[in-house]
Amino acid sequence: MDWITEIFTNTNSVAHIVLLYSIVIAIGVLLGKVKVGGISLGVTFVLFIGILAGHIGFTGPIDILTFVQDFGLVLFVFMIGMQVGPGFFESFGKAGIQLNGLATATILLNIAVMFGCYYLFFDTSDPNNLPMLVGTLYGAVTNTPGLGAANEALTSVFSNDPPQIASGYACAYPLGVLGVIGATIAIRFLCGIKFDNEERRLKEEEDDNGNVKPYRLRLKVTNNYLEGKTMLQVHDFLNRDFVCSRILHDGHVSIPNRDTIFHLDDQLNIVCAEADAEAIIAFIGPEIEIDWEQQDMPMVSRRIVITNPSINGKTLGKMHFSSVHGVNVTRVTRHGMDLFASVSLPLQVGDRIMVVGPEDAVNRVTNLMGNSAHRLNAPNIATIFIGIIIGIIFGSLPIAIPGMPIPVKLGIAGGPLIIAILIGRYGYKIRLVTYTTTSANMMLREIGLVLFLASVGIKAGNGFWETVVQGDGLLYVHSGILITIIPILIIGTIARKRYGFNYFTIMGMLAGSYTDPPALAYANSVCSKEAPAVGYSTVYPLSMFLRIFTAQIIVLFFCGT
């Protein structure tokens, strides 16, 4: 039986390290699924099991734990960047700027409350108190990447034995999850909000939002001005973007292109943005019922998935679908959302396009686009590791800032995150295929996260009891509650009273600024619309970036002095 004992006690063996991580992660993930009051801690429970393992002496060599921790962090933040990259810059529309501004204010208020607690409740002469409170901050806002960024920055400030800030994180996290939801509920009563009224507002806004949503029309040409005009002339004069997928003239159906001539009584099948439908009807003619069975050749409509890397980044206008291929593209589906097929819309691998035309032409376009769904099942590993290489180099660049004791570096958290966002958004311009299935992204992301959490927990477990139970543990808990609740009550009220945002949108915005999926899940459970998810996704990319970036700034600027 000595071999079993050796597996558990020989900390230098590979078998022991693998067993250590496997036990910590497996138990943590399973316990994280247990719900109390409908809320669970998820994979963050891995941190608590890691702390317990470290506390009882079930640990490993520090250098190996540190390597696994850092590699897990890099993988985690990079996959987050790849996920949010495509929508990062698009999130700054009119409402998006306001929501992101409110999220930024929330983040700055979290930091301000943390410093307020530091100067009010803690001994400022103790160099460990501020780093521990930084850990408390990121537990209070339920942001694990920020903990990783702060942890990494501390190694450059405290070259020997940096503070194990995971202890503060562990103290604040459970009540942080509950506090976000509780404070969001409090806003409802503070502002006198009723769910029925909010649902009705969402329905009215949804009816008015037609700028991107595709809309199908069947029209008869009755405007005398259009007689003898080409499709291009009509398009330019109307100054509205639309796609005419079929035209019925003298009993014959054809696929029009830019040179097709309009005649009175022609019957058209048009797809446009919903907001433009009324203007197009008024200019061309009334809506009618059309029998498309009268046609010279078989016409088909087919949804084609783009898997050919050479198409990545090309706009619909540059593909010349109607003039060269004899088909029309009426809409594009991306990440489950239908988009109007504007000529300026760049195509990406993973998009699904609706193509209308003669069957043989549609078949040719199908071959050109790839339409090989099985290619999308495998992640583009080369793109991921190329991005990580660039991210590590970028994160290692020293940035000298006046007043800082040492040059700032984005590090292995900030560097890969920024590069991943840029690759996710602009990778197609340098022929990098950035598409990764949601399941593949989640798998790589979760693996990186549990490796990071397990490592941090195991390293922090050795001194956890002395730090929390016999030390300032209750102060960390109380500070965490204040850090969680105060900014939500202030910003949530401003979002409602000053900007008039729908309460469900506010719920999503606050959940996104705290990068807190349980809070989003609660918001979705009380709303029948997509407003919470929209609010969450609008602010999540910038919030995640700011949480990681400010973690390093706080540590390097304040903890290093």
Coordinates of C-alpha atoms in Angstrom, one line a residue, residues 164-436:
Q164 CA -2.1 35.7 -0.8
I165 CA -5.0 37.9 -1.7
A166 CA -7.2 35.0 -2.6
S167 CA -8.1 34.9 1.1
G168 CA -9.8 38.4 0.8
Y169 CA -11.4 37.2 -2.4
A170 CA -12.8 34.1 -0.7
C171 CA -14.2 36.2 2.1
A172 CA -16.1 38.6 -0.1
Y173 CA -17.2 36.4 -3.1
P174 CA -20.2 34.5 -1.6
L175 CA -21.9 37.6 -0.3
G176 CA -20.8 39.4 -3.5
V177 CA -23.0 37.1 -5.6
L178 CA -26.0 37.6 -3.3
G179 CA -25.3 41.3 -2.9
V180 CA -25.5 42.1 -6.6
I181 CA -28.9 40.5 -6.9
G182 CA -30.1 41.9 -3.6
A183 CA -29.0 45.5 -4.4
T184 CA -30.6 45.2 -7.9
I185 CA -33.9 44.2 -6.3
A186 CA -33.6 47.2 -3.9
I187 CA -33.4 49.6 -6.9
R188 CA -36.8 48.3 -8.0
F189 CA -38.4 49.4 -4.8
L190 CA -36.4 52.6 -4.5
C191 CA -37.6 53.7 -7.9
G192 CA -41.1 52.4 -7.6
I193 CA -40.7 50.1 -10.7
K194 CA -43.4 47.6 -11.8
F195 CA -42.5 44.6 -13.9
D196 CA -45.7 44.9 -16.1
N197 CA -44.9 48.5 -17.1
E198 CA -41.3 47.6 -18.0
E199 CA -42.4 44.7 -20.1
R200 CA -44.8 47.0 -22.0
R201 CA -42.1 49.5 -22.6
L202 CA -39.9 46.8 -24.0
K203 CA -42.6 45.7 -26.4
E204 CA -43.0 49.3 -27.6
E205 CA -39.3 49.7 -28.1
E206 CA -39.0 46.4 -29.9
D207 CA -41.7 47.5 -32.4
D208 CA -39.8 50.7 -33.1
N209 CA -36.3 49.1 -33.6
G210 CA -36.1 48.1 -37.2
N211 CA -32.7 49.4 -38.3
V212 CA -31.0 45.9 -38.4
K213 CA -33.9 43.5 -38.4
P214 CA -34.6 42.1 -42.0
Y215 CA -38.1 42.6 -43.3
R216 CA -39.7 40.9 -46.3
L217 CA -41.9 42.7 -48.8
R218 CA -43.9 41.7 -52.0
L219 CA -44.6 44.8 -54.0
K220 CA -46.1 45.8 -57.3
V221 CA -44.4 48.6 -59.2
T222 CA -47.0 51.4 -59.6
N223 CA -44.7 54.5 -59.6
N224 CA -44.5 55.9 -63.1
Y225 CA -41.1 57.3 -62.4
L226 CA -39.6 53.8 -62.2
E227 CA -40.5 52.9 -65.7
G228 CA -37.3 52.2 -67.6
K229 CA -35.1 52.8 -64.5
T230 CA -32.4 50.3 -63.6
M231 CA -32.2 48.6 -60.2
L232 CA -29.1 50.7 -59.4
Q233 CA -30.8 54.0 -60.3
V234 CA -33.8 53.1 -58.1
H235 CA -31.5 52.1 -55.3
D236 CA -29.5 55.4 -55.5
F237 CA -32.5 57.6 -55.8
L238 CA -34.4 56.0 -52.9
N239 CA -31.3 56.1 -50.7
R240 CA -32.4 53.0 -48.8
D241 CA -30.5 49.8 -48.7
F242 CA -32.6 46.8 -50.0
V243 CA -32.2 43.5 -51.8
C244 CA -34.5 42.5 -54.6
S245 CA -34.3 38.7 -54.6
R246 CA -36.8 38.0 -57.4
I247 CA -38.8 39.9 -60.0
L248 CA -41.9 38.8 -61.9
H249 CA -42.1 40.4 -65.4
D250 CA -44.6 39.3 -68.1
G251 CA -45.2 36.1 -66.2
H252 CA -41.5 35.2 -65.9
V253 CA -39.5 35.1 -62.7
S254 CA -35.8 36.1 -62.8
I255 CA -33.1 37.1 -60.4
P256 CA -32.4 40.8 -60.8
N257 CA -29.1 42.6 -60.7
R258 CA -28.0 46.2 -60.7
D259 CA -28.7 46.5 -64.5
T260 CA -32.2 45.0 -64.4
I261 CA -34.8 47.5 -65.7
F262 CA -38.0 48.1 -63.8
H263 CA -41.4 48.4 -65.6
L264 CA -44.8 49.3 -64.4
D265 CA -46.8 46.3 -62.9
D266 CA -43.6 44.3 -62.2
Q267 CA -43.9 42.3 -59.1
L268 CA -40.9 42.3 -56.7
N269 CA -39.7 40.2 -53.7
I270 CA -37.7 42.7 -51.5
V271 CA -35.8 42.3 -48.3
C272 CA -34.9 45.4 -46.4
A273 CA -34.3 46.8 -42.9
E274 CA -37.6 46.9 -41.1
A275 CA -37.2 50.6 -40.5
D276 CA -37.0 51.3 -44.2
A277 CA -40.1 49.2 -45.2
E278 CA -42.6 52.1 -45.1
A279 CA -40.5 54.4 -47.3
I280 CA -39.8 51.6 -49.9
I281 CA -43.5 50.8 -50.1
A282 CA -44.4 54.5 -50.6
F283 CA -41.8 54.9 -53.4
I284 CA -42.3 51.6 -55.4
G285 CA -45.9 50.5 -54.8
P286 CA -48.3 48.6 -52.6
E287 CA -47.9 45.2 -51.1
I288 CA -49.5 42.3 -52.9
E289 CA -49.7 38.5 -52.9
I290 CA -47.4 36.9 -55.6
D291 CA -47.5 33.5 -57.1
W292 CA -43.9 32.5 -57.6
E293 CA -44.7 29.2 -59.3
Q294 CA -44.6 30.9 -62.7
Q295 CA -40.9 30.8 -63.4
D296 CA -38.5 29.8 -66.2
M297 CA -36.2 27.7 -64.1
P298 CA -36.3 26.2 -60.6
M299 CA -35.7 28.9 -58.0
V300 CA -34.5 27.9 -54.5
S301 CA -33.6 29.6 -51.3
R302 CA -30.9 28.0 -49.1
R303 CA -29.1 28.8 -45.9
I304 CA -25.4 28.4 -46.5
V305 CA -22.7 28.4 -43.8
I306 CA -19.4 30.2 -44.6
T307 CA -16.5 27.9 -43.8
N308 CA -14.1 29.0 -46.6
P309 CA -11.3 31.0 -44.9
S310 CA -10.8 33.1 -48.1
I311 CA -14.2 34.7 -47.7
N312 CA -13.4 35.9 -44.2
G313 CA -13.7 39.7 -44.0
K314 CA -15.0 40.3 -47.5
T315 CA -18.1 42.5 -47.7
L316 CA -21.2 41.5 -49.5
G317 CA -20.7 44.2 -52.0
K318 CA -17.3 42.9 -53.0
M319 CA -18.7 39.3 -53.5
H320 CA -20.9 40.5 -56.4
F321 CA -23.5 37.8 -55.8
S322 CA -26.1 39.1 -58.2
S323 CA -23.9 40.3 -61.1
V324 CA -21.3 37.4 -61.1
H325 CA -23.1 34.5 -59.5
G326 CA -26.7 35.2 -60.5
V327 CA -28.1 35.0 -56.9
N328 CA -29.1 37.4 -54.2
V329 CA -28.3 37.3 -50.5
T330 CA -31.2 38.5 -48.4
R331 CA -30.0 38.1 -44.8
V332 CA -27.1 37.0 -42.7
T333 CA -27.3 35.1 -39.4
R334 CA -24.5 35.7 -37.0
H335 CA -24.3 34.3 -33.4
G336 CA -28.0 33.5 -33.6
M337 CA -29.1 37.0 -34.8
D338 CA -30.5 37.8 -38.2
L339 CA -28.9 40.8 -39.9
F340 CA -30.0 42.6 -43.0
A341 CA -27.6 41.9 -45.9
S342 CA -26.2 45.3 -46.4
V343 CA -23.5 45.7 -49.1
S344 CA -21.1 47.0 -46.5
L345 CA -21.5 44.1 -44.1
P346 CA -18.2 42.1 -43.8
L347 CA -18.7 38.3 -43.9
Q348 CA -17.1 36.1 -41.3
V349 CA -16.4 32.4 -41.0
G350 CA -19.4 30.9 -39.2
D351 CA -21.9 33.3 -40.7
R352 CA -25.0 31.7 -42.3
I353 CA -26.3 33.5 -45.4
M354 CA -29.7 33.1 -47.0
V355 CA -29.2 32.8 -50.8
V356 CA -31.9 33.0 -53.4
G357 CA -31.5 32.0 -57.1
P358 CA -31.6 29.3 -59.7
E359 CA -30.6 26.0 -58.2
D360 CA -27.5 25.5 -60.2
A361 CA -26.2 29.0 -59.3
V362 CA -27.0 28.4 -55.6
N363 CA -25.1 25.2 -55.8
R364 CA -22.0 27.1 -57.2
V365 CA -22.3 29.6 -54.4
T366 CA -22.6 26.8 -51.8
N367 CA -19.3 25.4 -53.0
L368 CA -17.7 28.8 -53.0
M369 CA -18.7 29.5 -49.4
G370 CA -17.6 26.1 -48.2
N371 CA -20.8 25.1 -46.4
S372 CA -18.9 22.4 -44.5
A373 CA -20.3 22.6 -41.0
H374 CA -18.0 19.9 -39.6
R375 CA -15.0 22.3 -40.2
L376 CA -16.5 24.6 -37.6
N377 CA -16.5 21.9 -34.9
A378 CA -12.7 22.1 -34.4
P379 CA -11.2 25.2 -32.8
N380 CA -8.6 27.1 -34.7
I381 CA -5.7 26.2 -32.4
A382 CA -3.1 28.0 -34.5
T383 CA -5.0 31.4 -34.2
I384 CA -5.3 30.9 -30.4
F385 CA -1.6 30.3 -29.8
I386 CA -0.5 32.9 -32.3
G387 CA -2.6 35.4 -30.4
I388 CA -1.2 34.2 -27.1
I389 CA 2.4 34.7 -28.3
I390 CA 1.6 38.2 -29.4
G391 CA -0.3 38.9 -26.2
I392 CA 2.5 37.8 -24.0
I393 CA 5.0 40.0 -25.9
F394 CA 2.6 42.9 -25.8
G395 CA 1.9 42.5 -22.1
S396 CA 5.6 42.4 -21.4
L397 CA 6.3 45.9 -22.9
P398 CA 7.2 48.3 -20.0
I399 CA 5.2 51.6 -20.0
A400 CA 6.8 54.3 -18.0
I401 CA 4.2 56.6 -16.2
P402 CA 5.4 59.6 -14.1
G403 CA 4.9 58.9 -10.4
M404 CA 4.8 55.1 -10.8
P405 CA 7.6 53.3 -8.8
I406 CA 8.1 50.9 -11.7
P407 CA 7.1 50.8 -15.3
V408 CA 3.6 49.5 -15.9
K409 CA 3.1 46.3 -17.8
L410 CA -0.2 44.9 -19.0
G411 CA 1.2 41.5 -18.0
I412 CA 0.0 38.0 -18.9
A413 CA -3.6 39.0 -18.1
G414 CA -4.0 42.4 -19.8
G415 CA -1.7 41.7 -22.9
P416 CA -3.5 38.6 -24.1
L417 CA -6.9 40.1 -23.4
I418 CA -6.3 43.2 -25.6
I419 CA -4.7 41.1 -28.4
A420 CA -7.6 38.6 -28.2
I421 CA -10.2 41.4 -28.5
L422 CA -8.3 42.9 -31.5
I423 CA -7.9 39.5 -33.2
G424 CA -11.6 38.6 -32.5
R425 CA -12.6 41.9 -34.2
Y426 CA -10.0 42.4 -36.9
G427 CA -8.3 39.0 -37.3
Y428 CA -9.9 38.4 -40.7
K429 CA -7.9 41.4 -42.1
I430 CA -4.7 39.4 -41.7
R431 CA -6.3 36.1 -42.8
L432 CA -6.6 34.7 -39.3
V433 CA -9.7 32.5 -38.9
T434 CA -11.1 33.6 -35.5
Y435 CA -14.3 31.5 -35.5
T436 CA -14.6 29.1 -32.6

